[in-house]
């Protein structure tokens, strides 16, 4: 019955969702910057993947936050 009450603190859950939305694209972009000098084609692919992940993450996780 306690779980049905509704006065829970959801700050940690919202922080987790924001980290899932923004964390991996930042890591992928940093990896792209690291390998840009040696392999620019792979870095470009990582940038594209980062953008797609960010777009999908903001769409799915953003809709869950609303």
mmCIF file of N, CA and C in Angstrom:
data_model
loop_
_atom_site.group_PDB
_atom_site.id
_atom_site.type_symbol
_atom_site.label_atom_id
_atom_site.label_comp_id
_atom_site.label_asym_id
_atom_site.label_seq_id
_atom_site.Cartn_x
_atom_site.Cartn_y
_atom_site.Cartn_z
ATOM 1 N N UNK A 1 0.808 -1.203 0.000
ATOM 2 C CA UNK A 1 0.000 0.000 0.000
ATOM 3 C C UNK A 1 0.853 1.269 0.000
ATOM 4 N N UNK A 2 2.043 1.198 0.551
ATOM 5 C CA UNK A 2 2.891 2.385 0.605
ATOM 6 C C UNK A 2 3.309 2.805 -0.796
ATOM 7 N N UNK A 3 3.522 1.843 -1.707
ATOM 8 C CA UNK A 3 3.963 2.168 -3.063
ATOM 9 C C UNK A 3 2.871 2.874 -3.855
ATOM 10 N N UNK A 4 1.636 2.747 -3.458
ATOM 11 C CA UNK A 4 0.537 3.367 -4.175
ATOM 12 C C UNK A 4 0.308 4.802 -3.741
ATOM 13 N N UNK A 5 0.977 5.291 -2.739
ATOM 14 C CA UNK A 5 0.726 6.629 -2.221
ATOM 15 C C UNK A 5 1.194 7.724 -3.145
ATOM 16 N N UNK A 6 1.996 8.004 -3.778
ATOM 17 C CA UNK A 6 2.267 9.034 -4.764
ATOM 18 C C UNK A 6 3.130 10.178 -4.285
ATOM 19 N N UNK A 7 3.511 10.227 -3.042
ATOM 20 C CA UNK A 7 4.345 11.331 -2.594
ATOM 21 C C UNK A 7 5.804 10.868 -2.499
ATOM 22 N N UNK A 8 6.272 10.211 -3.559
ATOM 23 C CA UNK A 8 7.650 9.720 -3.599
ATOM 24 C C UNK A 8 8.544 10.769 -4.257
ATOM 25 N N UNK A 9 9.811 10.740 -3.918
ATOM 26 C CA UNK A 9 10.789 11.628 -4.535
ATOM 27 C C UNK A 9 11.327 10.959 -5.793
ATOM 28 N N UNK A 10 11.076 11.568 -6.960
ATOM 29 C CA UNK A 10 11.492 10.988 -8.231
ATOM 30 C C UNK A 10 12.689 11.721 -8.830
ATOM 31 N N UNK A 11 13.419 12.471 -8.030
ATOM 32 C CA UNK A 11 14.562 13.216 -8.531
ATOM 33 C C UNK A 11 15.646 12.317 -9.088
ATOM 34 N N UNK A 12 15.902 11.200 -8.427
ATOM 35 C CA UNK A 12 16.914 10.265 -8.902
ATOM 36 C C UNK A 12 16.525 9.607 -10.211
ATOM 37 N N UNK A 13 15.256 9.318 -10.380
ATOM 38 C CA UNK A 13 14.773 8.703 -11.612
ATOM 39 C C UNK A 13 14.901 9.674 -12.781
ATOM 40 N N UNK A 14 14.568 10.920 -12.557
ATOM 41 C CA UNK A 14 14.678 11.920 -13.616
ATOM 42 C C UNK A 14 16.142 12.129 -13.984
ATOM 43 N N UNK A 15 17.035 12.133 -12.998
ATOM 44 C CA UNK A 15 18.458 12.255 -13.267
ATOM 45 C C UNK A 15 18.964 11.064 -14.081
ATOM 46 N N UNK A 16 18.503 9.871 -13.769
ATOM 47 C CA UNK A 16 18.886 8.680 -14.517
ATOM 48 C C UNK A 16 18.422 8.766 -15.965
ATOM 49 N N UNK A 17 17.215 9.235 -16.194
ATOM 50 C CA UNK A 17 16.701 9.371 -17.551
ATOM 51 C C UNK A 17 17.503 10.405 -18.324
ATOM 52 N N UNK A 18 17.869 11.509 -17.682
ATOM 53 C CA UNK A 18 18.670 12.540 -18.356
ATOM 54 C C UNK A 18 20.060 11.999 -18.686
ATOM 55 N N UNK A 19 20.640 11.216 -17.797
ATOM 56 C CA UNK A 19 21.950 10.624 -18.074
ATOM 57 C C UNK A 19 21.853 9.646 -19.243
ATOM 58 N N UNK A 20 20.785 8.867 -19.324
ATOM 59 C CA UNK A 20 20.599 7.952 -20.445
ATOM 60 C C UNK A 20 20.387 8.726 -21.744
ATOM 61 N N UNK A 21 19.732 9.875 -21.678
ATOM 62 C CA UNK A 21 19.492 10.679 -22.881
ATOM 63 C C UNK A 21 20.773 11.296 -23.404
ATOM 64 N N UNK A 22 21.583 11.859 -22.541
ATOM 65 C CA UNK A 22 22.679 12.709 -22.976
ATOM 66 C C UNK A 22 24.050 12.057 -22.792
ATOM 67 N N UNK A 23 24.190 11.101 -21.910
ATOM 68 C CA UNK A 23 25.488 10.507 -21.616
ATOM 69 C C UNK A 23 26.158 9.790 -22.776
ATOM 70 N N UNK A 24 25.520 8.799 -23.383
ATOM 71 C CA UNK A 24 26.180 8.071 -24.475
ATOM 72 C C UNK A 24 26.539 8.930 -25.686
ATOM 73 N N UNK A 25 25.698 9.886 -26.124
ATOM 74 C CA UNK A 25 26.155 10.717 -27.239
ATOM 75 C C UNK A 25 27.399 11.541 -26.912
ATOM 76 N N UNK A 26 27.534 11.978 -25.670
ATOM 77 C CA UNK A 26 28.728 12.725 -25.275
ATOM 78 C C UNK A 26 29.949 11.817 -25.330
ATOM 79 N N UNK A 27 29.811 10.585 -24.836
ATOM 80 C CA UNK A 27 30.930 9.645 -24.852
ATOM 81 C C UNK A 27 31.317 9.297 -26.294
ATOM 82 N N UNK A 28 30.328 9.062 -27.149
ATOM 83 C CA UNK A 28 30.608 8.734 -28.544
ATOM 84 C C UNK A 28 31.279 9.917 -29.247
ATOM 85 N N UNK A 29 30.849 11.129 -28.960
ATOM 86 C CA UNK A 29 31.476 12.312 -29.562
ATOM 87 C C UNK A 29 32.921 12.472 -29.087
ATOM 88 N N UNK A 30 33.176 12.223 -27.824
ATOM 89 C CA UNK A 30 34.543 12.303 -27.311
ATOM 90 C C UNK A 30 35.429 11.263 -27.993
ATOM 91 N N UNK A 31 34.889 10.054 -28.189
ATOM 92 C CA UNK A 31 35.649 9.042 -28.911
ATOM 93 C C UNK A 31 35.934 9.488 -30.342
ATOM 94 N N UNK A 32 34.971 10.148 -30.967
ATOM 95 C CA UNK A 32 35.177 10.669 -32.310
ATOM 96 C C UNK A 32 36.276 11.710 -32.346
ATOM 97 N N UNK A 33 36.309 12.596 -31.357
ATOM 98 C CA UNK A 33 37.370 13.598 -31.293
ATOM 99 C C UNK A 33 38.739 12.954 -31.070
ATOM 100 N N UNK A 34 38.775 11.868 -30.306
ATOM 101 C CA UNK A 34 40.049 11.206 -30.026
ATOM 102 C C UNK A 34 40.605 10.545 -31.288
ATOM 103 N N UNK A 35 39.758 9.878 -32.068
ATOM 104 C CA UNK A 35 40.267 9.150 -33.235
ATOM 105 C C UNK A 35 40.220 9.973 -34.516
ATOM 106 N N UNK A 36 39.833 11.231 -34.442
ATOM 107 C CA UNK A 36 39.700 12.067 -35.636
ATOM 108 C C UNK A 36 41.026 12.217 -36.376
ATOM 109 N N UNK A 37 42.109 12.309 -35.656
ATOM 110 C CA UNK A 37 43.415 12.517 -36.285
ATOM 111 C C UNK A 37 43.848 11.289 -37.090
ATOM 112 N N UNK A 38 43.662 10.111 -36.530
ATOM 113 C CA UNK A 38 44.129 8.884 -37.177
ATOM 114 C C UNK A 38 43.168 8.358 -38.228
ATOM 115 N N UNK A 39 41.881 8.484 -37.976
ATOM 116 C CA UNK A 39 40.897 7.888 -38.873
ATOM 117 C C UNK A 39 39.689 8.818 -38.996
ATOM 118 N N UNK A 40 39.738 9.782 -39.907
ATOM 119 C CA UNK A 40 38.647 10.759 -39.992
ATOM 120 C C UNK A 40 37.315 10.167 -40.458
ATOM 121 N N UNK A 41 37.367 9.103 -41.259
ATOM 122 C CA UNK A 41 36.114 8.495 -41.723
ATOM 123 C C UNK A 41 35.359 7.832 -40.565
ATOM 124 N N UNK A 42 36.081 7.130 -39.707
ATOM 125 C CA UNK A 42 35.457 6.506 -38.539
ATOM 126 C C UNK A 42 34.938 7.562 -37.574
ATOM 127 N N UNK A 43 35.669 8.669 -37.447
ATOM 128 C CA UNK A 43 35.220 9.744 -36.567
ATOM 129 C C UNK A 43 33.913 10.340 -37.085
ATOM 130 N N UNK A 44 33.815 10.492 -38.401
ATOM 131 C CA UNK A 44 32.581 11.026 -38.991
ATOM 132 C C UNK A 44 31.405 10.090 -38.727
ATOM 133 N N UNK A 45 31.641 8.794 -38.810
ATOM 134 C CA UNK A 45 30.584 7.819 -38.522
ATOM 135 C C UNK A 45 30.169 7.903 -37.060
ATOM 136 N N UNK A 46 31.142 8.071 -36.159
ATOM 137 C CA UNK A 46 30.808 8.199 -34.736
ATOM 138 C C UNK A 46 30.004 9.465 -34.465
ATOM 139 N N UNK A 47 30.322 10.557 -35.160
ATOM 140 C CA UNK A 47 29.545 11.786 -34.993
ATOM 141 C C UNK A 47 28.101 11.571 -35.446
ATOM 142 N N UNK A 48 27.929 10.884 -36.552
ATOM 143 C CA UNK A 48 26.574 10.617 -37.061
ATOM 144 C C UNK A 48 25.814 9.730 -36.087
ATOM 145 N N UNK A 49 26.472 8.686 -35.584
ATOM 146 C CA UNK A 49 25.825 7.809 -34.602
ATOM 147 C C UNK A 49 25.462 8.568 -33.329
ATOM 148 N N UNK A 50 26.322 9.469 -32.929
ATOM 149 C CA UNK A 50 26.051 10.271 -31.744
ATOM 150 C C UNK A 50 24.815 11.142 -31.947
ATOM 151 N N UNK A 51 24.725 11.757 -33.119
ATOM 152 C CA UNK A 51 23.560 12.588 -33.409
ATOM 153 C C UNK A 51 22.270 11.789 -33.462
ATOM 154 N N UNK A 52 22.334 10.606 -34.062
ATOM 155 C CA UNK A 52 21.136 9.758 -34.140
ATOM 156 C C UNK A 52 20.724 9.301 -32.746
ATOM 157 N N UNK A 53 21.716 8.890 -31.936
ATOM 158 C CA UNK A 53 21.403 8.455 -30.576
ATOM 159 C C UNK A 53 20.778 9.593 -29.773
ATOM 160 N N UNK A 54 21.321 10.799 -29.935
ATOM 161 C CA UNK A 54 20.779 11.949 -29.208
ATOM 162 C C UNK A 54 19.350 12.243 -29.648
ATOM 163 N N UNK A 55 19.104 12.176 -30.942
ATOM 164 C CA UNK A 55 17.763 12.439 -31.466
ATOM 165 C C UNK A 55 16.759 11.409 -30.952
ATOM 166 N N UNK A 56 17.132 10.150 -31.012
ATOM 167 C CA UNK A 56 16.232 9.082 -30.540
ATOM 168 C C UNK A 56 16.078 9.142 -29.019
ATOM 169 N N UNK A 57 17.184 9.370 -28.311
ATOM 170 C CA UNK A 57 17.120 9.436 -26.860
ATOM 171 C C UNK A 57 16.259 10.576 -26.362
ATOM 172 N N UNK A 58 16.393 11.740 -26.991
ATOM 173 C CA UNK A 58 15.557 12.872 -26.585
ATOM 174 C C UNK A 58 14.095 12.616 -26.931
ATOM 175 N N UNK A 59 13.854 11.897 -27.999
ATOM 176 C CA UNK A 59 12.471 11.606 -28.375
ATOM 177 C C UNK A 59 11.812 10.612 -27.427
ATOM 178 N N UNK A 60 12.490 9.505 -27.168
ATOM 179 C CA UNK A 60 11.893 8.454 -26.338
ATOM 180 C C UNK A 60 11.889 8.871 -24.865
ATOM 181 N N UNK A 61 13.057 9.261 -24.345
ATOM 182 C CA UNK A 61 13.137 9.618 -22.935
ATOM 183 C C UNK A 61 12.400 10.921 -22.660
ATOM 184 N N UNK A 62 12.429 11.841 -23.622
ATOM 185 C CA UNK A 62 11.683 13.091 -23.450
ATOM 186 C C UNK A 62 10.188 12.863 -23.368
ATOM 187 N N UNK A 63 9.704 11.894 -24.143
ATOM 188 C CA UNK A 63 8.267 11.597 -24.078
ATOM 189 C C UNK A 63 7.918 10.900 -22.760
ATOM 190 N N UNK A 64 8.865 10.143 -22.181
ATOM 191 C CA UNK A 64 8.595 9.524 -20.885
ATOM 192 C C UNK A 64 8.572 10.542 -19.763
ATOM 193 N N UNK A 65 9.357 11.636 -19.930
ATOM 194 C CA UNK A 65 9.412 12.645 -18.877
ATOM 195 C C UNK A 65 8.173 13.536 -18.887
ATOM 196 N N UNK A 66 7.452 13.588 -19.980
ATOM 197 C CA UNK A 66 6.269 14.428 -20.063
ATOM 198 C C UNK A 66 5.152 13.695 -19.451
#
